[in-house]
Coordinates of C-alpha atoms in Angstrom, one line a residue:
A1 CA 88.4 188.7 31.2
S2 CA 86.5 187.5 34.7
L3 CA 83.3 185.6 34.9
D4 CA 81.3 188.6 37.0
M5 CA 82.8 191.2 34.3
I6 CA 81.4 189.1 31.4
Q7 CA 77.8 188.6 33.4
Y8 CA 77.7 192.5 33.9
A9 CA 78.5 193.0 29.9
L10 CA 75.4 191.0 29.2
K11 CA 73.1 191.5 31.6
V12 CA 73.7 195.5 30.4
M13 CA 73.1 194.2 26.9
L14 CA 70.1 192.4 27.4
L15 CA 68.0 194.4 29.7
E16 CA 68.5 197.4 27.6
G17 CA 66.8 195.2 24.9
N18 CA 70.4 195.1 22.8
D19 CA 70.3 191.4 21.5
E20 CA 73.2 192.4 18.8
I21 CA 75.3 190.3 21.2
L22 CA 73.3 187.2 20.9
N23 CA 73.0 187.3 17.0
M24 CA 76.8 187.7 16.1
V25 CA 78.9 185.1 14.7
D26 CA 82.7 184.9 14.3
K27 CA 84.0 184.1 10.6
K28 CA 83.5 180.7 11.2
G29 CA 79.7 181.1 11.9
N30 CA 80.1 180.2 16.5
S31 CA 77.5 182.1 18.2
I32 CA 78.5 183.3 21.8
L33 CA 77.4 179.8 22.9
H34 CA 79.8 178.0 20.5
V35 CA 82.4 180.0 21.8
A36 CA 81.7 179.1 25.1
V37 CA 81.6 175.4 25.0
N38 CA 85.0 175.2 22.6
S39 CA 86.6 177.6 24.8
F40 CA 90.7 175.8 25.5
N41 CA 90.0 176.6 29.0
A42 CA 88.3 173.4 30.0
E43 CA 87.7 173.8 33.9
M44 CA 86.7 177.3 32.8
K45 CA 84.0 177.0 29.8
E46 CA 81.1 174.8 32.0
D47 CA 81.0 178.4 34.0
I48 CA 81.0 180.5 31.3
L49 CA 78.8 178.1 29.4
N50 CA 76.2 178.2 32.8
L51 CA 76.5 182.0 33.6
I52 CA 75.4 183.0 29.7
M53 CA 72.6 180.5 29.7
D54 CA 71.5 181.4 33.2
T55 CA 71.5 185.4 32.2
I56 CA 69.8 184.8 28.8
T57 CA 67.0 182.6 30.4
S58 CA 66.0 185.4 33.5
I59 CA 66.2 188.1 31.4
K60 CA 65.0 186.9 28.2
G61 CA 63.5 183.2 28.6
S62 CA 63.6 179.5 27.7
T63 CA 62.2 180.4 24.4
K64 CA 65.2 182.7 23.2
L65 CA 67.1 180.3 24.9
K66 CA 66.1 177.3 23.0
S67 CA 66.4 179.2 19.2
L68 CA 70.0 180.0 20.1
L69 CA 70.7 176.0 21.0
Q70 CA 69.1 175.4 17.4
Q71 CA 71.8 177.7 16.3
T72 CA 74.1 176.2 13.8
N73 CA 77.6 177.5 12.4
D74 CA 79.3 177.0 9.0
L75 CA 79.4 172.9 9.8
G76 CA 76.3 173.2 10.6
R77 CA 76.7 172.1 14.2
T78 CA 74.8 173.5 17.1
P79 CA 76.9 174.0 20.1
L80 CA 76.0 170.1 21.3
H81 CA 77.8 169.4 18.3
T82 CA 81.1 171.6 19.3
A83 CA 80.8 170.5 23.0
L84 CA 81.5 167.0 21.4
E85 CA 84.4 167.6 19.1
H86 CA 87.1 168.2 21.4
G87 CA 86.1 164.3 23.3
Y88 CA 89.0 164.1 26.0
T89 CA 88.2 167.9 27.5
S90 CA 84.2 167.0 27.0
S91 CA 82.5 167.2 30.2
R92 CA 79.4 165.8 31.5
S93 CA 78.1 167.9 33.5
L94 CA 78.8 170.6 30.3
V95 CA 76.5 168.1 28.1
K96 CA 73.6 168.2 31.0
T97 CA 73.7 171.7 30.6
I98 CA 73.4 172.0 26.9
L99 CA 70.7 168.9 27.0
K100 CA 68.5 170.6 30.0
G101 CA 67.6 173.8 28.0
Y102 CA 67.5 171.9 25.0
T103 CA 66.9 168.1 24.7
D104 CA 66.4 167.8 21.2
A105 CA 69.7 169.3 20.1
T106 CA 70.4 165.2 19.9
K107 CA 68.6 164.8 17.0
I108 CA 70.2 167.3 14.7
R109 CA 72.3 166.8 11.8
D110 CA 75.5 168.8 11.2
K111 CA 76.4 169.2 7.2
V112 CA 77.7 165.8 7.2
G113 CA 74.9 164.1 8.8
Y114 CA 76.5 163.6 12.0
L115 CA 74.3 163.6 15.3
P116 CA 75.6 164.5 18.6
L117 CA 76.0 160.9 19.4
H118 CA 78.2 160.1 15.8
L119 CA 80.7 162.8 17.1
A120 CA 80.9 161.6 20.9
C121 CA 81.7 158.3 19.7
Q122 CA 84.6 159.0 16.8
F123 CA 86.2 161.5 19.0
G124 CA 85.8 159.5 22.4
V125 CA 85.0 160.9 25.8
V126 CA 86.3 160.2 29.1
D127 CA 83.4 159.7 30.8
V128 CA 80.7 156.8 29.5
G129 CA 77.6 159.0 31.3
I130 CA 78.3 161.4 28.1
I131 CA 77.0 158.3 25.9
V132 CA 74.8 157.3 28.5
D133 CA 72.6 161.0 28.7
L134 CA 72.5 161.2 24.5
V135 CA 71.4 158.1 24.2
S136 CA 68.8 158.4 26.9
A137 CA 67.7 162.1 25.1
F138 CA 67.3 159.9 22.0
P139 CA 67.4 156.4 21.9
G140 CA 66.9 156.0 18.2
S141 CA 69.9 157.6 17.5
L142 CA 71.8 154.1 18.0
L143 CA 70.3 152.7 14.7
E144 CA 70.6 156.0 12.8
T145 CA 73.4 156.0 10.5
T146 CA 75.9 159.1 9.1
K147 CA 74.6 160.4 5.9
V148 CA 78.2 161.2 4.5
V149 CA 78.7 160.8 0.3
L150 CA 82.7 159.8 -0.2
R151 CA 84.4 159.1 -3.2
G152 CA 81.2 158.9 -4.6
R153 CA 79.5 156.4 -2.1
D154 CA 77.2 156.2 0.8
T155 CA 79.5 155.6 4.0
E156 CA 76.3 155.3 6.5
Q157 CA 77.9 154.0 9.9
I158 CA 76.4 153.6 13.2
P159 CA 77.6 155.2 16.7
L160 CA 78.7 151.3 17.2
H161 CA 81.0 151.1 14.2
L162 CA 82.9 155.2 15.7
A163 CA 83.2 154.2 18.5
L164 CA 84.6 150.9 17.9
R165 CA 87.4 153.0 15.3
A166 CA 88.2 155.3 18.5
H167 CA 90.7 153.6 20.5
D168 CA 93.8 155.3 19.4
I169 CA 92.6 158.8 21.0
P170 CA 93.9 160.1 24.6
S171 CA 90.3 159.0 25.8
H172 CA 91.6 155.0 25.5
K173 CA 91.9 154.9 29.0
K174 CA 91.1 152.8 31.8
K175 CA 87.9 154.5 34.1
K176 CA 85.7 152.9 36.5
N177 CA 82.0 154.1 35.3
E178 CA 78.4 153.8 36.7
I179 CA 77.6 151.0 34.5
Q180 CA 79.4 148.6 36.7
E181 CA 81.6 147.3 33.7
D182 CA 84.7 145.5 34.7
E183 CA 87.8 147.7 35.8
D184 CA 90.0 145.9 32.8
F185 CA 87.5 147.7 30.2
T186 CA 88.7 151.0 28.6
V187 CA 86.6 153.7 28.6
M188 CA 85.8 153.4 25.3
D189 CA 85.1 149.8 25.8
Q190 CA 82.7 150.9 28.1
V191 CA 81.1 153.2 25.3
V192 CA 80.6 149.7 23.1
L193 CA 79.3 148.2 25.5
Y194 CA 76.5 150.1 26.7
L195 CA 75.9 150.8 22.9
I196 CA 75.7 146.9 22.4
K197 CA 73.3 146.7 25.2
S198 CA 71.1 149.4 24.7
N199 CA 70.2 148.2 21.8
P200 CA 71.7 144.9 20.4
K201 CA 70.5 145.2 17.1
T202 CA 73.7 147.0 16.7
C203 CA 76.0 144.3 16.1
T204 CA 74.6 142.7 13.7
I205 CA 74.8 145.7 11.3
P206 CA 77.8 145.9 8.9
D207 CA 80.2 148.9 8.2
P208 CA 79.9 150.3 4.5
N209 CA 83.0 152.5 5.0
H210 CA 85.4 149.6 5.8
D211 CA 84.6 146.4 3.9
H212 CA 81.3 146.0 5.0
Q213 CA 83.0 144.7 8.3
L214 CA 80.2 143.4 11.1
P215 CA 81.0 145.3 14.7
L216 CA 83.0 141.9 16.1
H217 CA 85.4 142.1 12.8
T218 CA 86.1 145.7 13.9
A219 CA 86.9 144.3 17.5
I220 CA 89.2 142.0 16.4
V221 CA 91.1 144.6 13.8
M222 CA 91.0 147.8 16.1
T223 CA 90.7 146.7 20.2
K224 CA 92.4 142.9 20.2
S225 CA 90.8 142.9 23.4
H226 CA 89.3 139.1 24.7
L227 CA 87.3 140.8 26.9
L228 CA 85.0 143.0 24.4
I229 CA 85.4 140.3 21.4
E230 CA 83.5 138.2 23.8
K231 CA 81.2 140.3 24.8
I232 CA 80.5 141.2 21.0
A233 CA 80.1 137.1 20.3
Q234 CA 77.7 136.9 23.0
C235 CA 75.0 139.7 21.6
Y236 CA 75.5 138.1 18.1
P237 CA 77.2 135.0 17.5
K238 CA 75.9 134.1 14.0
G239 CA 78.5 137.2 13.5
I240 CA 81.7 134.8 13.9
E241 CA 80.7 132.9 10.4
E242 CA 79.3 135.5 8.5
N243 CA 81.1 136.8 5.5
T244 CA 80.1 139.7 4.7
M245 CA 83.3 141.7 3.5
K246 CA 84.4 141.4 -0.1
E247 CA 87.2 138.7 0.4
E248 CA 84.2 136.5 2.5
R249 CA 86.0 136.2 5.4
T250 CA 84.9 135.7 8.7
A251 CA 86.3 136.9 11.9
L252 CA 88.3 133.8 12.4
H253 CA 89.9 134.6 9.1
L254 CA 89.7 138.1 10.1
L255 CA 91.7 137.1 13.4
V256 CA 94.3 134.9 11.8
H257 CA 95.2 137.7 9.2
E258 CA 95.6 140.1 12.1
C259 CA 97.2 138.0 14.5
E260 CA 101.1 139.3 14.1
G261 CA 100.2 141.9 16.2
F262 CA 98.4 140.4 19.2
D263 CA 100.5 139.3 22.1
P264 CA 100.1 135.3 22.1
R265 CA 98.1 134.6 25.3
E266 CA 95.8 137.1 24.1
A267 CA 95.2 135.7 20.6
E268 CA 94.9 132.1 22.2
L269 CA 92.3 133.3 24.5
I270 CA 90.6 135.0 21.3
I271 CA 90.5 131.9 19.2
R272 CA 88.8 130.1 21.8
I273 CA 86.2 132.7 22.8
L274 CA 85.1 132.3 18.6
L275 CA 85.3 128.6 18.3
K276 CA 83.1 128.3 21.6
Y277 CA 80.2 130.5 20.7
D278 CA 80.1 128.8 16.7
P279 CA 82.7 125.7 16.2
H280 CA 81.6 125.6 12.7
G281 CA 83.1 129.0 11.6
A282 CA 86.6 126.8 11.7
T283 CA 84.7 125.5 8.2
V284 CA 83.7 128.2 5.9
Q285 CA 86.1 128.9 3.3
D286 CA 86.4 132.4 1.9
K287 CA 86.5 133.1 -2.0
D288 CA 89.5 131.7 -2.1
G289 CA 88.9 128.8 -0.6
L290 CA 90.8 128.8 2.3
L291 CA 90.0 128.0 5.6
P292 CA 91.0 129.9 8.6
L293 CA 93.4 127.2 9.0
H294 CA 94.8 127.6 5.5
M295 CA 95.4 131.1 6.3
A296 CA 97.2 130.2 10.0
A297 CA 99.6 127.9 7.9
M298 CA 100.7 130.8 5.2
E299 CA 103.7 133.1 5.4
P300 CA 102.7 135.9 7.3
H301 CA 101.9 139.2 5.6
W302 CA 104.1 141.5 7.9
E303 CA 107.1 138.4 7.0
K304 CA 106.9 139.4 3.0
A305 CA 106.8 142.7 4.3
R306 CA 110.5 142.0 6.1
K307 CA 111.9 140.4 2.8
H308 CA 111.4 143.0 0.5
A309 CA 112.8 145.6 3.2
E310 CA 115.6 143.6 3.5
R311 CA 116.0 143.1 -0.1
M312 CA 115.6 146.4 -0.3
K313 CA 118.7 147.2 2.4
K314 CA 115.8 148.7 5.0
A315 CA 115.8 147.8 9.0
H316 CA 112.4 145.8 9.9
A317 CA 112.0 143.8 12.2
S318 CA 110.2 140.7 12.8
L319 CA 107.7 140.1 15.0
D320 CA 106.5 137.0 16.6
P321 CA 105.2 134.1 14.9
K322 CA 104.1 132.8 18.4
S323 CA 99.9 134.4 18.0
R324 CA 100.1 132.4 14.7
H325 CA 100.9 128.9 15.8
V326 CA 98.4 129.6 18.9
I327 CA 95.7 130.0 17.0
L328 CA 96.8 127.0 14.7
A329 CA 97.2 124.6 16.7
E330 CA 93.6 125.4 18.2
L331 CA 91.7 125.3 14.8
L332 CA 93.3 121.9 14.6
K333 CA 91.6 120.9 17.6
S334 CA 88.2 122.3 16.6
H335 CA 88.3 121.1 12.9
P336 CA 91.4 118.6 12.5
K337 CA 89.9 117.1 8.7
G338 CA 90.5 121.1 8.0
A339 CA 94.3 119.9 7.7
H340 CA 92.5 117.6 4.6
V341 CA 90.5 120.4 2.8
V342 CA 92.3 122.0 -0.2
D343 CA 91.8 125.4 -1.4
Y344 CA 91.0 126.6 -5.2
K345 CA 94.4 125.9 -6.3
G346 CA 94.3 122.6 -4.7
N347 CA 96.7 123.8 -1.7
L348 CA 96.8 122.2 2.0
P349 CA 97.3 123.7 4.7
L350 CA 100.3 121.9 4.6
H351 CA 101.5 123.1 1.4
H352 CA 101.4 126.9 2.5
A353 CA 103.3 125.9 5.2
C354 CA 106.1 124.4 3.2
Y355 CA 105.7 127.4 0.8
A356 CA 106.3 129.5 4.1
H357 CA 109.1 127.5 5.2
D358 CA 107.6 127.1 9.2
A359 CA 108.5 123.7 10.6
D360 CA 106.6 124.1 13.4
S361 CA 103.4 124.6 11.5
V362 CA 104.7 121.4 9.3
E363 CA 104.7 119.5 12.0
M364 CA 101.5 120.4 13.9
L365 CA 99.9 119.5 10.5
V366 CA 101.9 116.1 9.4
K367 CA 100.8 114.9 13.4
V368 CA 97.4 116.0 12.3
Y369 CA 97.2 114.4 8.5
D370 CA 100.3 112.5 7.7
Q371 CA 99.1 111.9 4.3
G372 CA 98.9 115.5 3.2
A373 CA 102.9 114.9 2.5
T374 CA 102.0 113.0 -0.9
V375 CA 99.0 115.2 -1.8
A376 CA 100.1 116.9 -4.9
N377 CA 98.5 120.8 -5.5
G378 CA 97.3 122.0 -8.7
E379 CA 100.7 123.1 -9.9

């Protein structure tokens, strides 16, 4: 139907005092406003929403419109929630229109405990201005957690946790925006930066849904961007050596564990950033007594997977070990005495390099601590 036809039909029903169309819902509990903002026609849905809201306001008043914007569907979601479910098709003007009609829509949780800001961060946006508007309407939402119970335990995530894990969605692309950040940041990077600038305390809160990782840990695993990692490290330098996870590993341990997926140059930049803001981080051992240096000398987990695949006669591409060697070299520069440290099984980093049959790592470690060649481990 054309917009004129929709407006005519709506006006006739409302002027006759027939509110039935406003109270009707589909089989999923969606009202006319839910349907309007969830239209697959991204260009048209904004016009439809404006038309409906203007018509309702002019005939029934803002009170009736407010009650419709509060109305929830079977998922407990308001039209604002629904407008943010398809992150890459949500428009800022659409969100602004809803907020103008009912600002407190930002404070309503759906049935799984999500505020609109949680949904926007989880599904992503193509315009960081949407996040700006949601936070401006409800600044407290930055520290509000989801209330989801998963497998019998609470998974209380703040919007920053969700935004950091939204880097594999279509909205993860470069776009200049109003917060004047470097053009090398993607849209979701810009969202993360806005969240931590708005409330730096968010950088200190672990994510219980992912092994209590701090935002810095998640940035290393999910974004692999030295630009973003540096911003978070600046916000909370103590997070570099905090070991909040089950294995008691720090950001440096996590970087070594994940480094096979990094470009060697990016890995070098990240390790230098972390060591610049907290040189002591290289001296922290995990629950098995492993320094980041021990882990950098180990056979990487992808290499074990490759060997297993070969035994099973399946193809498995080996990744370039240069990133691990770059990180090992930087750790030795920062903490050369680490080459003398044994883990809980009596292994030096040199033992692990020998187990891995990694000649380059062995050479680097022997240059720093040649007496390590005579040290016996627990076996």
